[in-house]
XYZ file of C-alpha atoms in Angstrom:
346
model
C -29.441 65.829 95.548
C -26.643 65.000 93.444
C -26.232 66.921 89.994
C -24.027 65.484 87.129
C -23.220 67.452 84.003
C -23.713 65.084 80.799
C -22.920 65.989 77.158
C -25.693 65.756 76.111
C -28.366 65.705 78.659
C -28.885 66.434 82.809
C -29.153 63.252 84.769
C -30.462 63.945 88.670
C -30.919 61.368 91.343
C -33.842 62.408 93.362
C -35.660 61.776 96.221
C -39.429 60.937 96.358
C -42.268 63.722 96.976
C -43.082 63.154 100.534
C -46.998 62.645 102.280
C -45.922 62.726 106.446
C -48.926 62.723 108.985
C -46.979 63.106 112.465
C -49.118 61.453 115.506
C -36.697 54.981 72.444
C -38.212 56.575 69.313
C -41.319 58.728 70.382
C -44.954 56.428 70.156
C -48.182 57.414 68.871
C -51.417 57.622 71.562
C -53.618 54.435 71.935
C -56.785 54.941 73.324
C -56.756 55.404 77.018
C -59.809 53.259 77.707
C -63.453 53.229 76.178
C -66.435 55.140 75.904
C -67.049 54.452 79.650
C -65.648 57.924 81.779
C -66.209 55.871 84.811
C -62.859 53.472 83.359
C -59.545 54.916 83.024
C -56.338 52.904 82.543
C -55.047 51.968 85.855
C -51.207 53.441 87.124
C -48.781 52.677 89.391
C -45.597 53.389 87.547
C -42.514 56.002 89.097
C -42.161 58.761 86.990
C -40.029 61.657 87.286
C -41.872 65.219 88.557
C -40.178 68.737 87.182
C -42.814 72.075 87.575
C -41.835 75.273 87.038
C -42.806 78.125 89.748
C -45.280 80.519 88.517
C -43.108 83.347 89.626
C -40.027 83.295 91.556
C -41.062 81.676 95.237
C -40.038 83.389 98.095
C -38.537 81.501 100.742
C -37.381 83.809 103.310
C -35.484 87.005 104.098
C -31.899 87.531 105.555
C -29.432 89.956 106.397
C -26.837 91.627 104.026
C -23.506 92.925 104.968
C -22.628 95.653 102.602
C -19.797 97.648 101.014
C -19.387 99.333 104.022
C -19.169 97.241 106.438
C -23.279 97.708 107.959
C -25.564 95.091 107.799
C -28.553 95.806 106.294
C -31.733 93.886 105.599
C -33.617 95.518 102.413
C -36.670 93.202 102.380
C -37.586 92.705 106.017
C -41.497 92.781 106.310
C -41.920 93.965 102.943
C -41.714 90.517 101.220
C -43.213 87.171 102.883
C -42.576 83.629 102.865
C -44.913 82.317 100.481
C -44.575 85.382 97.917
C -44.526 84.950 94.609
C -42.125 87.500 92.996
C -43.468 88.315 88.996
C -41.986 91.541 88.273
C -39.040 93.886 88.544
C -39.562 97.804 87.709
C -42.395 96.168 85.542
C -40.560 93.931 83.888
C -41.860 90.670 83.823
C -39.541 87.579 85.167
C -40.072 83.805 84.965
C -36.858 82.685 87.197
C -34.032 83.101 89.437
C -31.639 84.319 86.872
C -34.067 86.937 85.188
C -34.409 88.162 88.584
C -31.059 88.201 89.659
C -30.303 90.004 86.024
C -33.100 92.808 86.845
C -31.873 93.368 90.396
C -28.222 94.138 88.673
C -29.381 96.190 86.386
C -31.605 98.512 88.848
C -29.508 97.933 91.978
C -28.015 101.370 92.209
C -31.631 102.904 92.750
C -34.992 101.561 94.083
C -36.495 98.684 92.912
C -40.236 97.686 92.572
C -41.225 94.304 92.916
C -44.506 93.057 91.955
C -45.549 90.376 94.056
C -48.406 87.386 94.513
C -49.714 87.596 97.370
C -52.680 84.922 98.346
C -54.097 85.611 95.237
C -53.707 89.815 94.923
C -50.729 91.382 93.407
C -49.049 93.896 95.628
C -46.062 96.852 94.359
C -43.077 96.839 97.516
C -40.865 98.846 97.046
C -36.840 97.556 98.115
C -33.196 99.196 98.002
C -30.727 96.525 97.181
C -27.901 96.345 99.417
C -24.439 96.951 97.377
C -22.247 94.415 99.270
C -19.107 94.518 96.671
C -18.798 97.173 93.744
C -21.135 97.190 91.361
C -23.140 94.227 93.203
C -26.698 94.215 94.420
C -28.598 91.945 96.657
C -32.158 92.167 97.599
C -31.609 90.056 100.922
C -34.301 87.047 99.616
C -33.735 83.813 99.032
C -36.224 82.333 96.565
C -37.118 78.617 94.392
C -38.099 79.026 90.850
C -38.359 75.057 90.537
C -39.001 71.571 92.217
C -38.406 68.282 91.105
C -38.869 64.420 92.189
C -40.634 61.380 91.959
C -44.263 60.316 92.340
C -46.634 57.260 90.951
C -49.230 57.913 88.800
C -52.700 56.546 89.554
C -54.581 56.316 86.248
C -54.884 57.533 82.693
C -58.608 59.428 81.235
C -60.149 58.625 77.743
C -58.634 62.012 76.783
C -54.879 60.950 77.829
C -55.280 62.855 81.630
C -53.095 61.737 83.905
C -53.856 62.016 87.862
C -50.650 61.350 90.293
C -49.704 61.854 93.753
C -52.917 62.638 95.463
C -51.776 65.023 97.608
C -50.100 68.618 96.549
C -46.525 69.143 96.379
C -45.922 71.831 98.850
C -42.373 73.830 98.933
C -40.260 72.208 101.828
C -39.450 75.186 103.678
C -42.590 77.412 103.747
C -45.003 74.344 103.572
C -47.003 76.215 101.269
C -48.915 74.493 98.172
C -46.509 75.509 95.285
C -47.950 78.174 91.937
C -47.018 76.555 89.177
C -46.641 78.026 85.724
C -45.961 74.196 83.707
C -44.453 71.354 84.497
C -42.911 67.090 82.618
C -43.437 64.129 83.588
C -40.187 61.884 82.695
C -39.074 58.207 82.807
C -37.504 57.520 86.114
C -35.353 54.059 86.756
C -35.846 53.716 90.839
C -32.241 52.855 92.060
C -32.907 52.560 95.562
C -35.321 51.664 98.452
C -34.652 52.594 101.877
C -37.060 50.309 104.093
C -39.256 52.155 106.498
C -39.690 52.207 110.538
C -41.767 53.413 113.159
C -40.439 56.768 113.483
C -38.260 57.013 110.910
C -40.240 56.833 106.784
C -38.600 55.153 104.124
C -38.344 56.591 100.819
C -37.152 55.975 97.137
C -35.230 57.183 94.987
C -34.587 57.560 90.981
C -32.281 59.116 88.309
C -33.674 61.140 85.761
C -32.333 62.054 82.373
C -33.846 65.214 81.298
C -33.531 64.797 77.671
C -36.613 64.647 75.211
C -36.533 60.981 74.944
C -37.373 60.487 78.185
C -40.226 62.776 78.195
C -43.080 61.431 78.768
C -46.104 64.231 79.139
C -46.745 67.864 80.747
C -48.058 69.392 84.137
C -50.658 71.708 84.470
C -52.379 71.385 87.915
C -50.795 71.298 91.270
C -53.484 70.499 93.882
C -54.408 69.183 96.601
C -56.171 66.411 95.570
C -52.300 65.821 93.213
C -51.078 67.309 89.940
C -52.675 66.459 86.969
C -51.388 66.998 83.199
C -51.405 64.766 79.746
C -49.663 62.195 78.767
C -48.235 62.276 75.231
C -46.516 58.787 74.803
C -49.132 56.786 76.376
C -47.483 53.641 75.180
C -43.937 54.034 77.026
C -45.643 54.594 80.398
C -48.596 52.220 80.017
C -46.889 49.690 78.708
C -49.086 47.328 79.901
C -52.970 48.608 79.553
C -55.532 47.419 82.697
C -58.593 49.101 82.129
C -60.370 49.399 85.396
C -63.148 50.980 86.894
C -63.661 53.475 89.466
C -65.671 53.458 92.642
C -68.479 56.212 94.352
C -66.311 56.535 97.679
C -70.599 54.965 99.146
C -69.488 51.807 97.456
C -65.622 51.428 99.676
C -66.231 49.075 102.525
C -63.303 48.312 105.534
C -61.516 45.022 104.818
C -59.300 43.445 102.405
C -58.016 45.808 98.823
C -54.366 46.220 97.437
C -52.272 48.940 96.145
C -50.400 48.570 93.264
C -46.888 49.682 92.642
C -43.256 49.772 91.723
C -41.019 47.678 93.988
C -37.792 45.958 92.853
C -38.526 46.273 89.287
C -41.293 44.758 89.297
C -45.144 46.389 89.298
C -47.736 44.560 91.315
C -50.141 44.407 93.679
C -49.603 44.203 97.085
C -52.617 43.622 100.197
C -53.855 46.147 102.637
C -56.858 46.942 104.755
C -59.322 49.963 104.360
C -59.179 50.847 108.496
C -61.784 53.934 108.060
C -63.310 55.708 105.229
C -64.213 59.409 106.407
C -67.370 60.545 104.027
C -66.664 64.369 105.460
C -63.855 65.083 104.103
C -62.417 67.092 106.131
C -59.568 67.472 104.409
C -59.300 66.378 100.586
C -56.534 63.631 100.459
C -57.527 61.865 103.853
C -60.593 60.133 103.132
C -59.435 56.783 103.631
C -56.892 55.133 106.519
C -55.212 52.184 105.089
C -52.791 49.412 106.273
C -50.394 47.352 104.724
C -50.889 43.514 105.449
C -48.665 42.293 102.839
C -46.079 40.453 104.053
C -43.371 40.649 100.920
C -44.245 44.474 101.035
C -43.347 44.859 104.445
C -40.504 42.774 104.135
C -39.135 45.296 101.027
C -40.303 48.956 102.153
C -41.694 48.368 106.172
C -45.223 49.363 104.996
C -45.684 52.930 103.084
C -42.804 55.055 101.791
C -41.749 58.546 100.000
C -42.703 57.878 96.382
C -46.005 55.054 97.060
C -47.975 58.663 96.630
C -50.406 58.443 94.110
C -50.037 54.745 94.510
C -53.346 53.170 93.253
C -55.989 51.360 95.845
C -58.358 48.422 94.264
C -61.359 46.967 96.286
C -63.146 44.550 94.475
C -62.561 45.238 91.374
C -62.574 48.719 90.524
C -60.037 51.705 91.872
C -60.946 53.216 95.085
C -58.895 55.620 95.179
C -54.825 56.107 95.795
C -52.337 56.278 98.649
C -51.328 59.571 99.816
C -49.580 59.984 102.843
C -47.640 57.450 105.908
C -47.978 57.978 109.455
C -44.490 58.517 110.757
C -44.984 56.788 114.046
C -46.399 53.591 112.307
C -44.856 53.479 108.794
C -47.579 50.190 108.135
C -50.213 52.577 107.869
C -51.482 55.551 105.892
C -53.732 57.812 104.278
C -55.328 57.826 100.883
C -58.148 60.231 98.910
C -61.292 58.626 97.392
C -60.704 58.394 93.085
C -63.700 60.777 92.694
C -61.827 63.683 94.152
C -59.120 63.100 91.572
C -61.207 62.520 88.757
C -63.124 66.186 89.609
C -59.192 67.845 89.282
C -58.371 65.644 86.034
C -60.567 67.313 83.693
């Protein structure tokens, strides 16, 4: 990830949220779609994905070398992977820097963290390592944010927004990320890289985070996607497809299309609904797709990093949305039934 200071604004190129399965001036609303709650406007657009941690995240634990010379490590089997860290001495923090500002401040003593913990809070207590004069470290490394790109898959009567399909997990501890808030911003995609067996393509955008390119907030991070309200309806649906959604009893195998954002251009694209599993085992796998689509292939090699959340149409009403892309056969996929998302949008 590449970070450019602007005057007046932070531009970011990111990379796309990934699904792997190894074998101008501001707008007012316009009504979302009618009176029907089984029609929502359909998606497909890139947009830009920034949540906020609800707590500090801990990622791991390492080693220290102080002042003198030992190495020490202060939070060894006191704090997990997986942790969320929300307090210091019992003062409450929100980031990295309020936490690196308690740990100075009560670094030549004890500290007491309160910490997250699968759904319990939890005091540990920690002595920060003074490794230069004056300087503390606790011997964590932690993620306050995340940030990247997704499609969004429809639009409610009440301006909710479902995306993704799948949760966005933290990259090193795999674990479905606490969030405390979250935007949704305009994205321009810059660049595809085409997909192969073995090897998943992906996409990637630049982001200006400034508030004309906002777009709407985050509240849920899920399983089943992250979910939130659009405010300037208009700018993202700039076209407006009301469509329909489908009881996952009325998906059949055989022809449907996803719909999304390639070269510029938004449009639909044919696949084939391979299996539909009516357990649901787990949340975001109910259907196994396959790309067919011969210009598709020909532009991404099938599914790729960013296609999450990508809407899927079978005769005439939305099915549901992609979710995931089988490494070893980048023409195939995942995807969750639209019901499950609906349940999380409201």
């Amino acid at each position: 990830m590449f970070l450019y200071a602007l005057s007046a604004a932070c531009m970011v190129i990111l990379a796309s949220f990934s699904g792997f399965i190894k074998i101008q001036p501001r707008q007012a609303n316009v009504n979302a779609a009618g009176a029907d709650t089984d029609t929502v406007l359909l998606g497909g657009m890139p947009v830009g994905i920034y949540m906020e941690t609800d707590g500090v995240m801990v990622l791991s634990t390492e080693t220290v070398e102080g002042a003198d010379g030992n190495f020490y490590e202060p939070a060894r089997n006191l704090v997990k992977a997986g942790d969320y860290i929300t307090a210091v001495n019992n003062r409450n923090i929100e980031g990295k820097a309020d936490l690196l500002d308690a740990v100075e401040e009560f670094g030549d003593g004890n500290v007491i963290l309160t910490v997250r913990r699968d759904g319990e809070s939890l005091d540990v207590k920690i002595h920060p390592v003074e490794y230069e004069a004056g300087e503390y470290r606790l011997g964590i490394w932690v993620r306050d944010n995340v940030q990247g790109l997704g499609t969004i898959t429809f639009l409610t009567g009440q301006s909710r927004f479902g995306a993704l399909g799948h949760g966005i997990h933290d990259t090193d501890t795999n674990v479905l990320m606490s969030i405390s808030d979250g935007t949704v911003y305009r994205t321009s995609i810059q660049d595809i890289t085409k997909g192969s067996d073995g090897n998943p393509g992906s996409m990637e955008g630049i982001i200006i985070y400034n508030n004309f390119n906002v777009l709407g907030t985050i509240d849920k991070n899920t399983d089943a996607g992250i979910y939130g309200t659009i405010d300037r309806i208009g700018d993202l649906f700039e076209e407006q497809i009301p469509i329909e959604t489908a009881k996952k009893e009325e998906i059949v195998k055989g022809d449907a299309t996803i719909r999304c954002f390639i070269d510029n251009e938004l449009k639909e694209y044919d696949i084939q609904v391979t299996d539909i599993d009516m357990s649901e085992t787990e949340i975001n796998k109910g259907l196994v797709i396959k790309v067919t689509d011969k210009e598709l292939l020909g532009k991404t090699g099938g599914i790729i990093q960013g296609m999450s959340g990508s809407p899927i149409i079978q005769n005439g009403k939305l099915i549901g949305a992609v979710t995931h892309v089988f490494v070893q056969d980048s023409t195939m996929g995942y995807g969750i039934f639209i019901e499950n998302m609906l349940e999380q949008a409201e």
